[in-house]
Amino acid sequence: MTVDQAAGPRDPAPRPAHVPVVIVGAGPVGVTAALLLARRGVRTVVLERHHDVYPLPRAVATDDEVRRILQAAGVAEEFAAIARPARGLRLLDARHRVMAEFPRAAQGAHGFPQTGMFDQPELERLLRDALARRPECELRGGVEVVGVDQDDEGPVGERLNGEGADGEGADGGGPVRVAYRDATGEHLLWADAVLGCDGAGSLTRDAVGAVWEDLRFEERWTVVDVRTSLPVRCWEGVEQICDPRRPATFMRVGEDRFRWEFRLREDSELDDERLRDLVAPWVDLAPGADFTVLRQARYTFRARIADRWRRGRVFLLGDAAHLTPPFIGQGLCAGLRDAHNLTWKLARVLRQGADERLLDTYESERKPHARHVIRLAVAMGWAMTGGQDGAAALRRGVLSAAVRIPGLSTAAVRDLGPVLGAGPLVHRRARRGGRGLVGDFCPQPWVAVDGRRVRLDELLGDSFALLTAVPPAPSLRAIADGLGARTVAVAGLGDDGRLAAWLRAGRADAVLLRPDRVVMDVVPAGADDLTGTADWASLLHTTRSPLPSRPSVGESPSRSATR
């Protein structure tokens, strides 16, 4: 008798572990998505090929809407400590004369500076620190994802008529199988959903069966990140040099950190003499001066968008779904917007049994905006590089005249976050007022809560919210209760009447806010009820009890953000 025979029959191979959500990629988009899901009680495993944060800077700019997303992820104060407000954007001609200026406010509608500069490795570290504090999140570094596919079999499929042991059901979606390998071998996970945050070379995009749509922009640029104590001639904003012969971008990133981007004809690296010549308009660079090049890299700036962002329960986010030239600083911002839009919907499906069709609204809402932002970036690239000298002179005159049009600069800034188009979760057919508010974001002023001054979203929590200027009718209260929405009267909030004025300007007595703070529906002035309940109620109806709103008013915002 052999040893194996004496030991009896072998145990069957262990079944692959089940995880509610697997996130492929631990960059800012993937980790932010995990944090947003964690705040709604959804467990995630984040798979990342690197063991640590990528040490070199890449993205450097954010806007106030994205700052609000980081607030929702629980890292607002930490990010404020590393961010530097910027004055806006200037277009300069070849002689560095101002052609147009687009200023940004020190505080935008979302309650933060409209433009802020930061160091991406610092952002990634604080996001990972926040991730480590969340028991719902697990980061597995040093792994290579080798397969993502889904079918109708496996542990998730076996639970389609009920909930898992942890109370997170998978009704309406087939299982997703994620294979990865690490130093110990190959492993398999079953997930209710997979978020592909794995960048431009995304394996997840292949799993979705998506292909790139080329939006017709491709240029080779050299990016130079520098640290120096030298006096730099700086506007404290972003400067775009609109010179077809030598276009460039310059910005101050931190106290002693600067970035230049140059479109160069040659492919060779910049030597000291060539670099000194290129940066001469901003800084006098004598030999041996304190001027440390942190990174010099050549990039191909492209404009592309995936033709599809979802297959079943597999989703694309960030650079896996869209690529934009960097000229308006919206590459990372677009990815964080993806995460904010998708995560509350996915959590509602997984945790509360909402209709699977709710997930269809992710691509239908985000894709048009991503395309719009890419086209704006391409247009800015054309303004910097297109045309011959005669065309450049004409362009300078047109831009100089256009920027003097009242409201144009404000509109150009606002255009980075246009209102959502009509759809199942954006009721745009209001007949008696309020129509202009639907699909737009609710502003976020500071408000007073129990003697403390907090931002509005800290009061509202993570779910739906009803802001009202009049006592709500019983039917409206019933709808709010059914959604798990917090009802907040705007009078007496200590916001200097800002929300009340916003409702009056929109001719609305109340607004229903989605968890991402987009106005979903309104109660027009003088009416009792919302205008489009029948359109969205079936998508948001849940088979399980609504989750309680978070946080309680008496809880410290700093504690609630990290618990």
Coordinates of C-alpha atoms in Angstrom, one line a residue:
M1 CA 0.0 0.0 0.0
T2 CA 1.4 3.4 -0.9
V3 CA 1.5 6.3 1.4
D4 CA -1.2 8.1 -0.7
Q5 CA -3.5 5.1 -0.5
A6 CA -3.0 4.9 3.3
A7 CA -3.9 8.6 3.6
G8 CA -7.2 7.9 1.8
P9 CA -8.7 9.8 -1.1
R10 CA -7.3 13.2 -2.0
D11 CA -9.3 16.3 -1.0
P12 CA -10.8 18.0 -4.0
A13 CA -9.0 21.2 -5.2
P14 CA -10.2 24.3 -3.3
R15 CA -12.9 26.3 -5.0
P16 CA -11.8 29.7 -6.2
A17 CA -12.5 32.5 -3.7
H18 CA -15.5 34.7 -4.3
V19 CA -15.0 38.5 -4.1
P20 CA -17.9 41.0 -4.7
V21 CA -15.7 43.3 -6.9
V22 CA -12.2 42.8 -8.4
I23 CA -10.4 45.9 -9.5
V24 CA -7.6 45.5 -12.0
G25 CA -5.1 48.3 -11.5
A26 CA -4.2 50.2 -8.3
G27 CA -3.6 53.6 -9.9
P28 CA -5.6 56.6 -8.6
V29 CA -8.8 55.5 -10.5
G30 CA -8.7 52.0 -9.3
V31 CA -8.0 52.9 -5.6
T32 CA -10.6 55.7 -5.6
A33 CA -13.2 53.2 -7.0
A34 CA -12.3 50.8 -4.2
L35 CA -12.6 53.6 -1.5
L36 CA -16.0 54.7 -2.9
L37 CA -17.3 51.1 -2.9
A38 CA -16.0 50.6 0.6
R39 CA -18.0 53.5 1.9
R40 CA -21.1 51.7 0.6
G41 CA -20.1 48.4 2.2
V42 CA -18.8 46.6 -0.9
R43 CA -15.7 44.5 -0.5
T44 CA -13.0 44.7 -3.2
V45 CA -9.7 43.0 -4.1
V46 CA -7.4 45.3 -6.1
L47 CA -4.8 43.6 -8.2
E48 CA -1.7 45.5 -9.2
R49 CA 1.4 44.5 -11.1
H50 CA 3.7 46.8 -9.1
H51 CA 4.5 46.4 -5.5
D52 CA 4.7 50.1 -4.7
V53 CA 3.5 53.4 -6.1
Y54 CA 5.0 54.4 -9.4
P55 CA 7.6 56.9 -8.2
L56 CA 7.6 59.4 -11.1
P57 CA 5.1 62.2 -11.7
R58 CA 2.5 61.9 -14.5
A59 CA -0.8 63.6 -13.9
V60 CA -0.4 67.0 -12.2
A61 CA -3.7 68.9 -12.4
T62 CA -7.2 68.5 -11.0
D63 CA -10.4 70.5 -10.9
D64 CA -13.0 71.3 -8.2
E65 CA -15.4 68.5 -9.3
V66 CA -12.7 65.9 -8.9
R67 CA -11.7 67.4 -5.5
R68 CA -15.2 66.7 -4.5
I69 CA -14.8 63.1 -5.7
L70 CA -11.7 62.8 -3.5
Q71 CA -13.8 64.2 -0.6
A72 CA -16.4 61.4 -1.3
A73 CA -13.5 58.9 -1.1
G74 CA -12.5 60.3 2.3
V75 CA -9.2 62.0 1.5
A76 CA -10.1 65.6 1.1
E77 CA -8.0 67.0 3.9
E78 CA -5.0 64.9 3.1
F79 CA -5.2 66.0 -0.6
A80 CA -5.5 69.7 0.4
A81 CA -2.2 69.4 2.2
I82 CA -0.4 68.4 -1.0
A83 CA -2.3 70.4 -3.6
R84 CA -1.4 73.9 -4.8
P85 CA -4.1 76.2 -6.3
A86 CA -3.5 77.5 -9.8
R87 CA -4.7 80.8 -11.3
G88 CA -5.9 79.2 -14.6
L89 CA -4.8 78.9 -18.2
R90 CA -3.0 81.3 -20.5
L91 CA -2.5 81.0 -24.2
L92 CA 0.7 82.8 -25.3
D93 CA 2.1 83.4 -28.7
A94 CA 5.6 82.6 -29.9
R95 CA 6.9 85.8 -28.2
H96 CA 5.2 84.9 -25.0
R97 CA 2.6 87.6 -25.3
V98 CA -0.8 86.8 -23.8
M99 CA -3.4 85.9 -26.5
A100 CA -6.1 84.7 -24.1
E101 CA -6.6 84.1 -20.4
F102 CA -9.0 81.7 -18.7
P103 CA -8.9 82.4 -15.0
R104 CA -10.0 79.8 -12.4
A105 CA -11.7 80.8 -9.1
A106 CA -10.1 80.2 -5.7
Q107 CA -13.3 78.3 -4.8
G108 CA -15.6 76.8 -7.4
A109 CA -19.2 75.5 -7.2
H110 CA -18.0 72.3 -5.7
G111 CA -16.3 74.0 -2.7
F112 CA -12.7 73.7 -3.8
P113 CA -10.2 75.6 -6.0
Q114 CA -11.2 75.3 -9.7
T115 CA -7.7 74.2 -10.6
G116 CA -5.1 72.6 -8.4
M117 CA -1.7 71.2 -9.0
F118 CA -0.2 68.1 -7.3
D119 CA 2.4 65.4 -7.5
Q120 CA 0.8 62.1 -8.6
P121 CA 3.0 59.8 -6.4
E122 CA 1.9 61.8 -3.4
L123 CA -1.7 61.4 -4.3
E124 CA -1.3 57.7 -4.9
R125 CA 0.4 57.2 -1.5
L126 CA -2.4 59.0 0.4
L127 CA -5.0 57.0 -1.5
R128 CA -3.2 53.7 -0.6
D129 CA -2.9 54.8 3.0
A130 CA -6.7 55.3 3.0
L131 CA -7.2 51.9 1.4
A132 CA -5.2 50.2 4.1
R133 CA -7.5 51.7 6.7
R134 CA -10.6 50.1 5.1
P135 CA -11.3 46.5 6.1
E136 CA -13.5 46.2 3.0
C137 CA -10.4 46.6 0.7
E138 CA -7.5 44.3 0.0
L139 CA -4.6 45.3 -2.3
R140 CA -2.5 42.5 -3.8
G141 CA 0.6 43.9 -5.4
G142 CA 3.2 42.2 -7.6
V143 CA 0.6 40.2 -9.5
E144 CA -0.1 39.9 -13.2
V145 CA -3.7 39.5 -14.3
V146 CA -3.7 36.9 -17.2
G147 CA -7.4 36.5 -17.9
V148 CA -10.8 38.1 -17.4
D149 CA -13.9 36.3 -18.6
Q150 CA -17.4 35.5 -17.6
D151 CA -20.0 32.8 -18.1
D152 CA -23.1 31.4 -16.5
E153 CA -21.4 28.8 -14.3
G154 CA -19.4 28.9 -11.0
P155 CA -20.0 30.1 -7.5
V156 CA -21.7 33.3 -8.4
G157 CA -24.1 31.6 -10.8
E158 CA -25.0 29.1 -8.1
R159 CA -26.2 32.0 -5.9
L160 CA -28.4 33.8 -8.4
N161 CA -31.6 33.0 -6.5
G162 CA -30.2 34.2 -3.1
E163 CA -27.6 36.2 -1.3
G164 CA -24.1 35.3 -0.5
A165 CA -22.9 34.6 3.0
D166 CA -21.9 38.2 3.4
G167 CA -25.3 39.4 2.3
E168 CA -24.1 40.8 -1.1
G169 CA -26.3 39.3 -3.8
A170 CA -25.4 38.9 -7.4
D171 CA -28.9 38.9 -8.9
G172 CA -29.0 39.6 -12.6
G173 CA -25.3 39.3 -13.4
G174 CA -23.2 36.3 -14.4
P175 CA -19.9 35.5 -12.7
V176 CA -16.7 36.9 -13.8
R177 CA -13.5 34.8 -13.6
V178 CA -10.2 36.6 -13.0
A179 CA -7.0 34.6 -13.3
Y180 CA -3.7 36.1 -12.1
R181 CA -0.2 34.9 -11.2
D182 CA 2.2 36.0 -8.5
A183 CA 5.5 34.7 -7.0
T184 CA 3.6 31.7 -5.5
G185 CA 1.9 30.6 -8.7
E186 CA -1.4 31.0 -10.5
H187 CA -4.7 31.9 -8.8
L188 CA -8.4 32.3 -9.6
L189 CA -11.0 34.6 -8.3
W190 CA -14.8 34.7 -9.0
A191 CA -16.3 38.2 -8.8
D192 CA -19.7 39.7 -9.1
A193 CA -18.1 42.5 -11.1
V194 CA -14.7 43.5 -12.4
L195 CA -13.5 47.1 -12.9
G196 CA -10.8 47.5 -15.5
C197 CA -8.6 50.4 -14.4
D198 CA -5.5 48.9 -16.1
G199 CA -4.6 51.7 -18.4
A200 CA -4.1 52.2 -22.1
G201 CA -2.8 48.7 -22.7
S202 CA -5.8 47.2 -20.8
L203 CA -6.2 43.5 -20.8
T204 CA -9.7 44.1 -19.5
R205 CA -10.6 46.1 -22.6
D206 CA -9.8 42.9 -24.6
A207 CA -12.1 41.0 -22.3
V208 CA -14.9 43.4 -23.0
G209 CA -14.2 43.1 -26.7
A210 CA -13.7 46.8 -27.1
V211 CA -11.7 48.5 -29.8
W212 CA -10.3 52.1 -30.0
E213 CA -12.1 54.8 -32.0
D214 CA -9.4 57.2 -33.2
L215 CA -10.3 60.8 -32.7
R216 CA -7.5 62.0 -34.9
F217 CA -4.8 63.4 -32.8
E218 CA -1.3 61.9 -32.3
E219 CA 1.9 63.8 -31.5
R220 CA 5.2 63.1 -29.9
W221 CA 6.1 65.3 -26.9
T222 CA 8.9 65.5 -24.4
V223 CA 7.9 66.0 -20.8
V224 CA 10.5 67.4 -18.3
D225 CA 9.9 67.5 -14.6
V226 CA 12.3 69.7 -12.6
R227 CA 13.0 70.7 -9.0
T228 CA 14.8 74.0 -8.6
S229 CA 15.3 76.8 -6.0
L230 CA 16.0 79.3 -8.8
P231 CA 13.7 82.2 -9.4
V232 CA 11.3 81.1 -12.1
R233 CA 9.2 83.6 -14.0
C234 CA 5.8 82.1 -13.3
W235 CA 2.2 83.2 -13.6
E236 CA 1.2 80.6 -11.1
G237 CA -1.0 78.9 -13.7
V238 CA -0.7 76.8 -16.8
E239 CA 0.9 78.5 -19.9
Q240 CA 0.3 77.1 -23.4
I241 CA 2.7 78.4 -26.0
C242 CA 0.8 78.6 -29.3
D243 CA 3.8 78.4 -31.6
P244 CA 3.5 76.0 -34.6
R245 CA 7.3 75.9 -34.8
R246 CA 7.9 75.1 -31.1
P247 CA 4.7 74.6 -29.1
A248 CA 5.1 74.1 -25.4
T249 CA 3.3 73.8 -22.0
F250 CA 4.6 75.2 -18.7
M251 CA 3.2 74.9 -15.2
R252 CA 4.3 75.2 -11.6
V253 CA 3.4 71.9 -9.8
G254 CA 4.7 72.6 -6.2
E255 CA 6.8 75.0 -4.2
D256 CA 10.0 74.0 -6.0
R257 CA 8.6 71.7 -8.7
F258 CA 7.9 72.7 -12.3
R259 CA 6.9 70.9 -15.5
W260 CA 7.7 71.7 -19.2
E261 CA 6.3 69.9 -22.2
F262 CA 7.8 70.4 -25.6
R263 CA 6.9 69.1 -29.0
L264 CA 10.3 68.5 -30.6
R265 CA 11.0 67.2 -34.0
E266 CA 14.0 65.1 -33.0
D267 CA 13.7 62.0 -30.9
S268 CA 17.0 62.3 -29.0
E269 CA 17.1 63.2 -25.3
L270 CA 17.6 66.8 -24.4
D271 CA 21.2 67.7 -23.4
D272 CA 22.0 70.5 -20.9
E273 CA 22.6 73.1 -23.6
R274 CA 19.4 72.3 -25.5
L275 CA 17.3 72.3 -22.3
R276 CA 18.9 75.6 -21.2
D277 CA 17.7 77.1 -24.5
L278 CA 14.2 75.8 -24.2
V279 CA 13.6 77.0 -20.6
A280 CA 15.2 80.4 -21.1
P281 CA 11.9 82.3 -21.3
W282 CA 11.1 81.2 -17.7
V283 CA 14.4 80.7 -15.9
D284 CA 18.1 81.8 -16.3
L285 CA 20.0 78.5 -16.2
A286 CA 23.7 79.0 -15.6
P287 CA 26.0 76.0 -15.6
G288 CA 26.0 74.3 -12.2
A289 CA 22.9 76.0 -11.0
D290 CA 20.4 74.2 -8.7
F291 CA 18.2 72.7 -11.5
T292 CA 17.5 68.9 -11.0
V293 CA 15.7 67.1 -13.8
L294 CA 13.5 64.5 -12.0
R295 CA 12.2 63.0 -15.2
Q296 CA 12.6 63.4 -18.9
A297 CA 10.2 61.2 -20.9
R298 CA 8.9 61.1 -24.4
Y299 CA 5.1 60.5 -24.8
T300 CA 2.8 60.0 -27.7
F301 CA -0.3 62.1 -27.0
R302 CA -3.3 60.4 -28.5
A303 CA -7.1 61.0 -28.7
R304 CA -9.0 57.7 -28.5
I305 CA -12.2 56.3 -27.0
A306 CA -13.3 52.7 -26.6
D307 CA -16.3 51.8 -28.7
R308 CA -17.8 49.9 -25.7
W309 CA -17.2 50.3 -22.0
R310 CA -19.0 47.3 -20.6
R311 CA -19.7 43.6 -21.2
G312 CA -22.0 42.1 -18.6
R313 CA -20.4 42.8 -15.2
V314 CA -17.0 43.9 -16.7
F315 CA -16.5 47.6 -16.9
L316 CA -13.8 49.9 -18.3
L317 CA -12.6 53.1 -16.5
G318 CA -9.9 55.7 -17.0
D319 CA -7.3 55.2 -19.7
A320 CA -8.7 51.7 -20.4
A321 CA -11.8 53.5 -21.8
H322 CA -10.4 56.8 -23.1
L323 CA -7.2 58.6 -23.9
T324 CA -6.9 62.4 -24.2
P325 CA -4.1 64.8 -24.9
P326 CA -3.1 66.6 -21.7
F327 CA -3.6 70.2 -22.9
I328 CA -6.6 70.9 -20.6
G329 CA -5.5 68.6 -17.7
Q330 CA -8.4 66.2 -17.8
G331 CA -6.9 62.8 -18.3
L332 CA -6.9 61.6 -14.6
C333 CA -10.0 63.8 -13.9
A334 CA -12.0 61.9 -16.5
G335 CA -11.1 58.6 -14.9
L336 CA -12.1 59.7 -11.4
R337 CA -15.4 60.9 -12.8
D338 CA -15.9 57.4 -14.2
A339 CA -15.3 55.9 -10.8
H340 CA -17.7 58.3 -9.1
N341 CA -20.5 57.7 -11.7
L342 CA -20.2 53.9 -11.6
T343 CA -19.6 52.9 -8.0
W344 CA -22.8 54.1 -6.4
K345 CA -24.8 52.3 -9.1
L346 CA -22.8 49.1 -8.8
A347 CA -23.2 49.2 -5.0
R348 CA -26.9 49.6 -5.3
V349 CA -27.2 46.6 -7.6
L350 CA -24.9 44.4 -5.5
R351 CA -26.0 45.4 -2.0
Q352 CA -29.6 46.3 -2.5
G353 CA -30.7 44.3 -5.5
A354 CA -31.5 47.2 -7.8
D355 CA -32.3 46.6 -11.5
E356 CA -29.4 45.5 -13.6
R357 CA -30.4 48.1 -16.2
L358 CA -29.1 50.7 -13.8
L359 CA -25.6 49.7 -14.8
D360 CA -26.3 50.6 -18.5
T361 CA -26.4 54.3 -17.5
Y362 CA -22.7 54.3 -16.7
E363 CA -21.6 54.3 -20.3
S364 CA -24.5 56.3 -21.6
E365 CA -23.8 59.1 -19.2
R366 CA -20.0 59.1 -19.1
K367 CA -19.0 58.4 -22.7
P368 CA -20.5 61.6 -24.2
H369 CA -18.7 63.7 -21.6
A370 CA -15.4 61.9 -22.2
R371 CA -15.7 62.4 -25.9
H372 CA -16.5 66.1 -25.3
V373 CA -13.5 66.6 -23.1
I374 CA -11.2 64.8 -25.6
R375 CA -12.4 67.1 -28.4
L376 CA -11.7 70.2 -26.3
A377 CA -8.2 68.9 -25.6
V378 CA -7.7 68.3 -29.4
A379 CA -9.0 71.8 -30.1
M380 CA -6.5 73.2 -27.6
G381 CA -3.7 71.2 -29.3
W382 CA -4.7 72.7 -32.7
A383 CA -4.6 76.2 -31.2
M384 CA -1.1 75.5 -30.1
T385 CA 0.2 73.7 -33.1
G386 CA -2.0 74.1 -36.1
G387 CA -1.6 76.4 -39.1
Q388 CA 1.2 78.4 -40.7
D389 CA 2.4 81.8 -39.6
G390 CA -0.4 83.6 -41.3
A391 CA -3.0 81.3 -39.7
A392 CA -1.3 81.7 -36.3
A393 CA -1.6 85.5 -36.6
L394 CA -5.3 85.3 -37.5
R395 CA -5.8 82.9 -34.6
R396 CA -4.1 85.3 -32.2
G397 CA -6.5 88.0 -33.2
V398 CA -9.6 85.8 -33.0
L399 CA -8.6 84.5 -29.5
S400 CA -7.8 87.9 -28.2
A401 CA -11.2 89.2 -29.3
A402 CA -13.1 86.2 -28.1
V403 CA -11.7 86.2 -24.6
R404 CA -13.1 89.7 -24.1
I405 CA -16.7 88.4 -24.7
P406 CA -18.5 88.6 -21.3
G407 CA -18.9 85.2 -19.7
L408 CA -16.7 83.3 -22.3
S409 CA -13.9 82.5 -19.8
T410 CA -16.4 81.3 -17.3
A411 CA -18.2 79.2 -19.9
A412 CA -14.9 77.7 -21.0
V413 CA -14.2 76.5 -17.5
R414 CA -17.7 75.2 -16.9
D415 CA -17.6 73.3 -20.2
L416 CA -15.2 70.8 -18.6
G417 CA -18.2 69.5 -16.7
P418 CA -21.3 70.1 -18.8
V419 CA -24.7 68.9 -17.5
L420 CA -25.7 65.3 -18.2
G421 CA -28.0 64.8 -21.2
A422 CA -31.5 63.4 -20.7
G423 CA -31.6 59.8 -19.7
P424 CA -33.2 57.3 -17.3
L425 CA -31.6 59.0 -14.3
V426 CA -31.8 62.6 -15.6
H427 CA -35.4 63.7 -16.0
R428 CA -35.2 66.7 -18.4
R429 CA -38.9 67.1 -19.2
A430 CA -40.0 69.3 -16.3
R431 CA -42.8 71.5 -17.5
R432 CA -43.1 74.0 -14.6
G433 CA -39.7 75.1 -13.7
G434 CA -36.6 73.4 -12.3
R435 CA -35.6 72.2 -15.8
G436 CA -32.3 74.1 -15.8
L437 CA -31.1 72.3 -12.6
V438 CA -31.7 68.7 -13.8
G439 CA -28.5 66.9 -14.8
D440 CA -26.3 69.6 -13.2
F441 CA -24.4 69.3 -10.0
C442 CA -25.7 70.7 -6.7
P443 CA -23.3 73.4 -5.4
Q444 CA -21.4 72.5 -2.2
P445 CA -21.3 75.4 0.2
W446 CA -20.0 75.3 3.8
V447 CA -22.9 74.6 6.2
A448 CA -23.3 74.7 10.0
V449 CA -24.0 71.4 11.8
D450 CA -24.2 71.2 15.6
G451 CA -22.0 74.2 15.9
R452 CA -19.4 72.9 13.4
R453 CA -18.7 74.2 9.9
V454 CA -18.6 71.3 7.4
R455 CA -19.1 71.0 3.6
L456 CA -22.6 70.1 2.5
D457 CA -21.7 66.5 1.4
E458 CA -20.6 65.7 4.9
L459 CA -24.1 66.5 6.0
L460 CA -25.8 64.6 3.2
G461 CA -23.9 61.3 3.5
D462 CA -23.3 58.8 0.7
S463 CA -26.8 58.1 -0.6
F464 CA -29.6 60.0 -2.2
A465 CA -30.6 63.4 -0.7
L466 CA -33.6 65.6 -0.9
L467 CA -32.9 69.3 -0.6
T468 CA -36.1 71.3 0.0
A469 CA -37.1 74.9 0.5
V470 CA -40.6 74.1 1.6
P471 CA -42.1 71.4 3.9
P472 CA -42.2 68.2 1.7
A473 CA -45.6 66.6 0.9
P474 CA -46.2 63.1 2.4
S475 CA -45.8 61.5 -1.0
L476 CA -42.4 63.2 -1.4
R477 CA -41.3 62.0 2.0
A478 CA -42.3 58.5 1.1
I479 CA -40.2 58.6 -2.1
A480 CA -37.2 59.9 -0.1
D481 CA -37.6 57.2 2.5
G482 CA -37.8 54.5 -0.2
L483 CA -34.5 55.7 -1.7
G484 CA -32.8 55.9 1.7
A485 CA -32.5 59.6 1.0
R486 CA -31.7 62.2 3.7
T487 CA -34.2 65.1 3.7
V488 CA -32.5 68.5 4.4
A489 CA -34.3 71.8 4.6
V490 CA -32.1 74.5 3.1
A491 CA -33.3 77.2 5.5
G492 CA -31.1 77.7 8.5
L493 CA -28.0 75.8 7.1
G494 CA -25.7 78.7 7.7
D495 CA -24.7 78.8 4.1
D496 CA -25.6 82.5 3.6
G497 CA -28.7 81.4 1.7
R498 CA -26.8 80.0 -1.2
L499 CA -28.8 76.8 -1.6
A500 CA -32.1 78.7 -1.3
A501 CA -31.0 81.1 -3.9
W502 CA -29.9 78.3 -6.2
L503 CA -33.3 76.7 -5.9
R504 CA -35.1 80.0 -6.6
A505 CA -33.0 80.6 -9.7
G506 CA -33.9 77.2 -10.9
R507 CA -37.6 77.8 -10.1
A508 CA -37.7 74.7 -7.9
D509 CA -39.0 74.1 -4.4
A510 CA -36.9 70.9 -4.0
V511 CA -34.4 68.8 -5.8
L512 CA -33.6 65.1 -5.5
L513 CA -29.8 64.5 -5.6
R514 CA -28.2 61.3 -6.7
P515 CA -25.3 59.9 -4.6
D516 CA -22.8 61.6 -7.0
R517 CA -24.6 64.9 -6.3
V518 CA -26.2 65.3 -9.8
V519 CA -29.7 66.6 -9.7
M520 CA -31.9 63.7 -10.8
D521 CA -35.3 65.3 -10.5
V522 CA -37.0 68.4 -9.2
V523 CA -40.2 69.6 -7.5
P524 CA -41.1 72.7 -9.6
A525 CA -42.0 75.9 -7.7
G526 CA -45.6 75.6 -6.4
A527 CA -45.9 71.8 -7.1
D528 CA -46.0 69.0 -4.6
D529 CA -44.2 66.1 -6.4
L530 CA -41.2 65.2 -8.5
T531 CA -41.7 65.4 -12.3
G532 CA -40.3 62.1 -13.5
T533 CA -40.6 59.4 -10.8
A534 CA -42.1 56.9 -13.3
D535 CA -38.9 57.2 -15.5
W536 CA -36.3 56.3 -12.8
A537 CA -38.2 54.4 -10.1
S538 CA -38.0 51.0 -11.7
L539 CA -34.3 51.2 -12.1
L540 CA -33.7 52.2 -8.4
H541 CA -36.3 49.9 -6.9
T542 CA -34.5 47.5 -4.6
T543 CA -35.3 44.0 -3.4
R544 CA -33.6 44.6 0.0
S545 CA -33.9 47.3 2.6
P546 CA -32.1 50.6 1.8
L547 CA -28.8 51.0 3.5
P548 CA -28.7 53.7 6.3
S549 CA -27.5 57.1 5.4
R550 CA -23.9 58.0 6.4
P551 CA -22.7 59.9 8.5
S552 CA -24.7 61.0 11.4
V553 CA -24.8 64.7 11.7
G554 CA -22.9 64.6 15.1
E555 CA -20.0 62.7 13.7
S556 CA -16.7 64.4 13.0
P557 CA -16.1 64.7 9.2
S558 CA -12.4 63.7 9.7
R559 CA -13.4 60.5 11.6
S560 CA -16.2 59.5 9.2
A561 CA -13.8 59.9 6.3
T562 CA -11.4 57.3 7.5
R563 CA -13.3 54.8 9.7

